[in-house]
Coordinates of N, CA and C in Angstrom, one line a residue:
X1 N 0.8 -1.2 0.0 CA 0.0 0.0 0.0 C 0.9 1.2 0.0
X2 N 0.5 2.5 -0.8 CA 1.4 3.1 -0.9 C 0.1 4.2 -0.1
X3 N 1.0 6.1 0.2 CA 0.4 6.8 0.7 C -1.0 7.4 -0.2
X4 N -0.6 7.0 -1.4 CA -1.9 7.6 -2.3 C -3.4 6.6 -2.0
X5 N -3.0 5.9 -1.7 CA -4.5 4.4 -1.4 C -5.0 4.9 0.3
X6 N -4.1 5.6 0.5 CA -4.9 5.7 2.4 C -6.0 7.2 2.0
X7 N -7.2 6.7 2.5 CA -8.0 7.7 2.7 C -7.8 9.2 3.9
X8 N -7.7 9.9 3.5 CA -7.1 11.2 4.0 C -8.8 11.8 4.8
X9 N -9.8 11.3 4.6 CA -11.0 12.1 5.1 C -11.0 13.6 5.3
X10 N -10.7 14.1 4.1 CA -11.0 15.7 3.8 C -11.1 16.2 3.2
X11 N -11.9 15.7 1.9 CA -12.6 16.4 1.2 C -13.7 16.7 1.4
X12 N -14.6 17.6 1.4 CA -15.9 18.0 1.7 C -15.5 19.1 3.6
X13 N -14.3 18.4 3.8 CA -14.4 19.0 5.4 C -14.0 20.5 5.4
X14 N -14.5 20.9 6.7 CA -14.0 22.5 6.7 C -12.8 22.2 7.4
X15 N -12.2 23.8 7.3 CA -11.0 23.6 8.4 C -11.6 24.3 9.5
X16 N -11.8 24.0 10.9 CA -12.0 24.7 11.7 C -11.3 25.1 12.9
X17 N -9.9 24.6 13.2 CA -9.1 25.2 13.8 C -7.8 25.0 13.7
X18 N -7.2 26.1 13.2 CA -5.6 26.5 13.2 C -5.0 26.8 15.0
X19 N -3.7 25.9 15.0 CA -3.2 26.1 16.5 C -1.3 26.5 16.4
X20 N -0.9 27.5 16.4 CA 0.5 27.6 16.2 C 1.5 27.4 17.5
X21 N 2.3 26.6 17.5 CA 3.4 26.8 18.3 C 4.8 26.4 17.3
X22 N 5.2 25.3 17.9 CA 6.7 25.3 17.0 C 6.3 24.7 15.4
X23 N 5.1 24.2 15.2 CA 4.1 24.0 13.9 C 3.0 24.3 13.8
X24 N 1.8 23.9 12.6 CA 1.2 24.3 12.4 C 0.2 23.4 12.8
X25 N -0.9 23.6 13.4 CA -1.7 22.4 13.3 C -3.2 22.5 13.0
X26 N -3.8 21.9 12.0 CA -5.2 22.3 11.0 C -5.9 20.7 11.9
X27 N -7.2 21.3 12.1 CA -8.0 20.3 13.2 C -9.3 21.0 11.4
X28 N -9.6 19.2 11.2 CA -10.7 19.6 10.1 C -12.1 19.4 10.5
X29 N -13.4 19.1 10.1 CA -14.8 19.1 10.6 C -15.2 17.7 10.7
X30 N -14.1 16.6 9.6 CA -13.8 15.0 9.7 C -13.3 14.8 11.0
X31 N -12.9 15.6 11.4 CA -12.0 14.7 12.7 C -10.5 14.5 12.1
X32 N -10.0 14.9 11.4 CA -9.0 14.4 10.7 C -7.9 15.7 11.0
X33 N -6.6 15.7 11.4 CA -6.0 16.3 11.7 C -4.4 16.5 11.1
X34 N -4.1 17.6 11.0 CA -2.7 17.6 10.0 C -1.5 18.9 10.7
X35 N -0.2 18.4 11.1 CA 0.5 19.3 11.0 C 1.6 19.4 10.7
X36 N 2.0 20.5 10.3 CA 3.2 20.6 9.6 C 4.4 21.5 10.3
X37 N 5.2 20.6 10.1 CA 6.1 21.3 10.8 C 7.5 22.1 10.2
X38 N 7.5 22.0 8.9 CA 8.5 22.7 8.3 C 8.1 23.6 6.8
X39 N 8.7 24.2 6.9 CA 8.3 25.5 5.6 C 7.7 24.7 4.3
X40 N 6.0 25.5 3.9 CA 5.4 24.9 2.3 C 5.0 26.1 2.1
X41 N 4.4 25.5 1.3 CA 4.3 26.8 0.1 C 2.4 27.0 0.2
X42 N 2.2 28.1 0.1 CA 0.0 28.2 -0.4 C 0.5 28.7 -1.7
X43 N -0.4 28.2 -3.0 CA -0.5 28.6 -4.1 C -2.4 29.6 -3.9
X44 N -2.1 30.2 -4.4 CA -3.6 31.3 -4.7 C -3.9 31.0 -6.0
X45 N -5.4 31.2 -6.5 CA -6.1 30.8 -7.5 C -5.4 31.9 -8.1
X46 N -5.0 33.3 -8.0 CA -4.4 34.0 -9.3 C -3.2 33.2 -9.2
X47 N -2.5 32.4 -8.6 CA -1.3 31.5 -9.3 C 0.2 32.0 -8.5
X48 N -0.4 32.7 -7.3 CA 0.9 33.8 -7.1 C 1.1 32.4 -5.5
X49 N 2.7 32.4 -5.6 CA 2.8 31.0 -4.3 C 3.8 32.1 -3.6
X50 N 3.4 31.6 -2.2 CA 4.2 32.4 -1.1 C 4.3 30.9 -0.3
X51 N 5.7 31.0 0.5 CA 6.2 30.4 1.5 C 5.9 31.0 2.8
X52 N 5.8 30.0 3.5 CA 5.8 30.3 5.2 C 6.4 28.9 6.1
X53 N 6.8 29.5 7.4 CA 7.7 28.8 8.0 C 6.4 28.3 9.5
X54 N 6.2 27.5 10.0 CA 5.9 27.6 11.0 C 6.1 28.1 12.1
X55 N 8.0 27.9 12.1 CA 8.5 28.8 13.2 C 8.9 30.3 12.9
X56 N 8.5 30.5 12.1 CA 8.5 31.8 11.6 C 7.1 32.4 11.9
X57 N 6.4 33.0 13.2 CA 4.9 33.3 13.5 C 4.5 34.2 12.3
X58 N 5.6 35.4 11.8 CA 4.9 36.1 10.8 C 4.9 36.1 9.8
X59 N 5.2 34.7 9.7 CA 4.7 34.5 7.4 C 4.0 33.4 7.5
X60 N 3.1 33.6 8.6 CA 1.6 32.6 8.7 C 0.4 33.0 8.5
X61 N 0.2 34.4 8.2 CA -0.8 35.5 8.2 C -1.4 34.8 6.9
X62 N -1.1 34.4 6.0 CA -1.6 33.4 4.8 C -2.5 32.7 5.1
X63 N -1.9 31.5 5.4 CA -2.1 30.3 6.0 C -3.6 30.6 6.5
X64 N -3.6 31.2 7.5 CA -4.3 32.0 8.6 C -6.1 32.2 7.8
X65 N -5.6 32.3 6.8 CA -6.7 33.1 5.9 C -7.8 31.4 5.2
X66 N -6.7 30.4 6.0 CA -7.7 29.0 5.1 C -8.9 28.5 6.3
X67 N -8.9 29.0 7.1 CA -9.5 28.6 8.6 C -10.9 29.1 8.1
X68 N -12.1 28.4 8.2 CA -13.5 27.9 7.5 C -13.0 27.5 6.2
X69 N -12.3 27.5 5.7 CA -12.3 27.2 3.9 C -12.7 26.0 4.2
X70 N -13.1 25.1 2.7 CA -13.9 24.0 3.1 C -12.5 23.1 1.6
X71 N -12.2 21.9 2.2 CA -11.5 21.0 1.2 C -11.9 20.4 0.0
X72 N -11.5 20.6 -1.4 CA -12.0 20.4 -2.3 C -11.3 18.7 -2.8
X73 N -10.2 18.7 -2.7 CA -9.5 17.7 -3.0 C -7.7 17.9 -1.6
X74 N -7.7 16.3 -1.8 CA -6.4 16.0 -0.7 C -5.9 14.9 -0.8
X75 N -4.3 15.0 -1.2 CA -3.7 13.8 -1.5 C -2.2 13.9 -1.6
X76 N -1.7 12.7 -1.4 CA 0.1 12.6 -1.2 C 0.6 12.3 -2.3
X77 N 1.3 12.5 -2.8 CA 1.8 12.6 -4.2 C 3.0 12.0 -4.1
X78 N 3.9 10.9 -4.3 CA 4.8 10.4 -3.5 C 4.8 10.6 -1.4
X79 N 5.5 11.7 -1.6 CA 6.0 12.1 -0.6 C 5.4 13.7 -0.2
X80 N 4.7 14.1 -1.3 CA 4.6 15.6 -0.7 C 2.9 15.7 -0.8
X81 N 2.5 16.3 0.4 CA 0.6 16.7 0.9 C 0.1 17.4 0.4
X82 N -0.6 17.0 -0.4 CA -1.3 18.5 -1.7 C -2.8 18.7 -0.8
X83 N -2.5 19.6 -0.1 CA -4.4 20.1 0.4 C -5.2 21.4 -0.5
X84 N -5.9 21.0 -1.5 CA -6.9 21.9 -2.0 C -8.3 22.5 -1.1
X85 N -8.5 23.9 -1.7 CA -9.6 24.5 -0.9 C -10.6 24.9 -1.9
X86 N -11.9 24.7 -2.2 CA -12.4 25.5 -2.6 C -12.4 26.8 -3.4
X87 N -11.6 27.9 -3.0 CA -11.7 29.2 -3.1 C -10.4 29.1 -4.2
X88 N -9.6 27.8 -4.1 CA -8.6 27.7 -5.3 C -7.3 27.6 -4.6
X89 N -7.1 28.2 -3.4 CA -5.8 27.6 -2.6 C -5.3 26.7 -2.1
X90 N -4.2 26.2 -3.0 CA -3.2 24.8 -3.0 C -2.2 25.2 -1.6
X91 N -2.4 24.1 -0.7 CA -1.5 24.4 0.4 C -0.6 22.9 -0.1
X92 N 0.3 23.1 0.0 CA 2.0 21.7 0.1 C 2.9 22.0 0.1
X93 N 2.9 20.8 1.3 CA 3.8 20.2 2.4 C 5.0 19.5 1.7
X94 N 6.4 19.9 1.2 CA 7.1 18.4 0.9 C 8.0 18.3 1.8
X95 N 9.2 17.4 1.3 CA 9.4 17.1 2.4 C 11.2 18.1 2.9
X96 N 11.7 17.4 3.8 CA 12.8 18.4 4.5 C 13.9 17.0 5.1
X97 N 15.2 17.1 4.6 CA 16.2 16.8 4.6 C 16.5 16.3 6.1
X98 N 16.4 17.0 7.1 CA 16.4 16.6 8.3 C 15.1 16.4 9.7
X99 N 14.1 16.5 8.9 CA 13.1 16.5 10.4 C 11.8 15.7 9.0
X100 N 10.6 15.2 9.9 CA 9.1 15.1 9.7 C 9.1 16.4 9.4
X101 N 8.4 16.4 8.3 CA 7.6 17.4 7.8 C 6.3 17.8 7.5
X102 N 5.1 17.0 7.8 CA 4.1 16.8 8.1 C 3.4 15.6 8.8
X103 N 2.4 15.5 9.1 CA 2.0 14.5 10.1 C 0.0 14.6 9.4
X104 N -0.4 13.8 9.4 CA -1.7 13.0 9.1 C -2.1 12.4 10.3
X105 N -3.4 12.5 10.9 CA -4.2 11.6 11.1 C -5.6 11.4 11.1
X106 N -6.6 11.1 10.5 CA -7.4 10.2 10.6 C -8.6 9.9 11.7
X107 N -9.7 10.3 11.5 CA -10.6 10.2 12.7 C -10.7 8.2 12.3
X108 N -10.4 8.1 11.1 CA -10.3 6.5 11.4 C -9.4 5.8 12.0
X109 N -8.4 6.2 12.6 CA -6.9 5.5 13.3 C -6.2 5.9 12.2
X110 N -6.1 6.2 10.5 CA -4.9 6.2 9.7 C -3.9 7.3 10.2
X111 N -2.7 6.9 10.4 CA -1.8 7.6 10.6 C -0.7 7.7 9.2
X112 N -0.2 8.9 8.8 CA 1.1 9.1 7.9 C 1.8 10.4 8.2
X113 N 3.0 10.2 8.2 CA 4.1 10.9 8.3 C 5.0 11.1 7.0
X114 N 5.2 12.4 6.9 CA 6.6 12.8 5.8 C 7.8 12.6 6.8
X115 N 8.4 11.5 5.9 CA 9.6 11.0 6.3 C 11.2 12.1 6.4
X116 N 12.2 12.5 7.5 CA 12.8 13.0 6.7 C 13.5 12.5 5.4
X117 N 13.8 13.2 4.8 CA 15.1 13.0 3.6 C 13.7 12.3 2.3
X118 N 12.6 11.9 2.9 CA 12.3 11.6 1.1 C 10.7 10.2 1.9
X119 N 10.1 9.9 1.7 CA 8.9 9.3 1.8 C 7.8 9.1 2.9
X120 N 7.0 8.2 3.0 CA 6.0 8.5 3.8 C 6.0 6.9 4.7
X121 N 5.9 7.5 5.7 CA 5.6 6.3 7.2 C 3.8 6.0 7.1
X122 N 3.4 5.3 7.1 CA 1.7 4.9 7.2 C 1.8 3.8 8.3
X123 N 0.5 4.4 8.8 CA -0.2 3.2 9.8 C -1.4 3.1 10.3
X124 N -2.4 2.1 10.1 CA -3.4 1.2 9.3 C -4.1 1.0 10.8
X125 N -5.3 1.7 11.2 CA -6.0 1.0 12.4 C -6.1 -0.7 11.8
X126 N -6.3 -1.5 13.4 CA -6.4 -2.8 13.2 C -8.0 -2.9 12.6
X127 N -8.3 -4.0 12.1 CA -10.0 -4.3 11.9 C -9.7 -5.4 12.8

């Protein structure tokens, strides 16, 4: 099983709570929770991409701006988190040379992790 076959439960969901400390952390209306903890990118429907850092508080004022947006599509692409919104903003996560750079989970148990240096960690509630 690779990361693209695990269900992410967040499309259709809103985002309803952003929480900042040394990352980012998006709590969605699935129950499904995501944080990231090293510098991505938002793409804007005019096309224009800006970076932000999580430990950087003030180049998260972006970011900031997806809290009610609602998920249109979401998925892992190898190794990097593609979260679409609605309104046309691409948020992704890839990945970072030395640390986790994002984190997944799942109001079902699925857990996945951006691995450092290059792929993804998955783990599968029992049935």
């Amino acid at each position: 099983m690779t990361a693209a076959d695990v269900p992410l439960d967040l499309v259709g969901a809103t985002l309803d709570a952003i929480t900042i400390s040394h990352q980012l952390d998006l709590r969605f209306s699935t129950g499904t929770s995501v944080s990231i903890e090293t510098p991505f990118t938002l793409t804007l429907a005019d096309g224009s991409v800006t970076v932000h850092d999580p430990e950087d508080h003030d180049s998260l004022g972006g970011a900031l701006r997806l809290l009610h947006d609602t998920v249109d599509r979401a998925r892992v692409d190898s190794d990097v988190l593609v979260i679409g919104f609605v309104g046309g903003t691409f948020l992704t996560v890839g990945t970072d040379p030395e640390y986790e750079s994002w984190h997944v989970h799942t109001a079902a148990g699925s857990r996945l992790i951006g691995l450092p240096g290059g792929g993804v960690a998955i783990w599968l509630p029992s049935r």
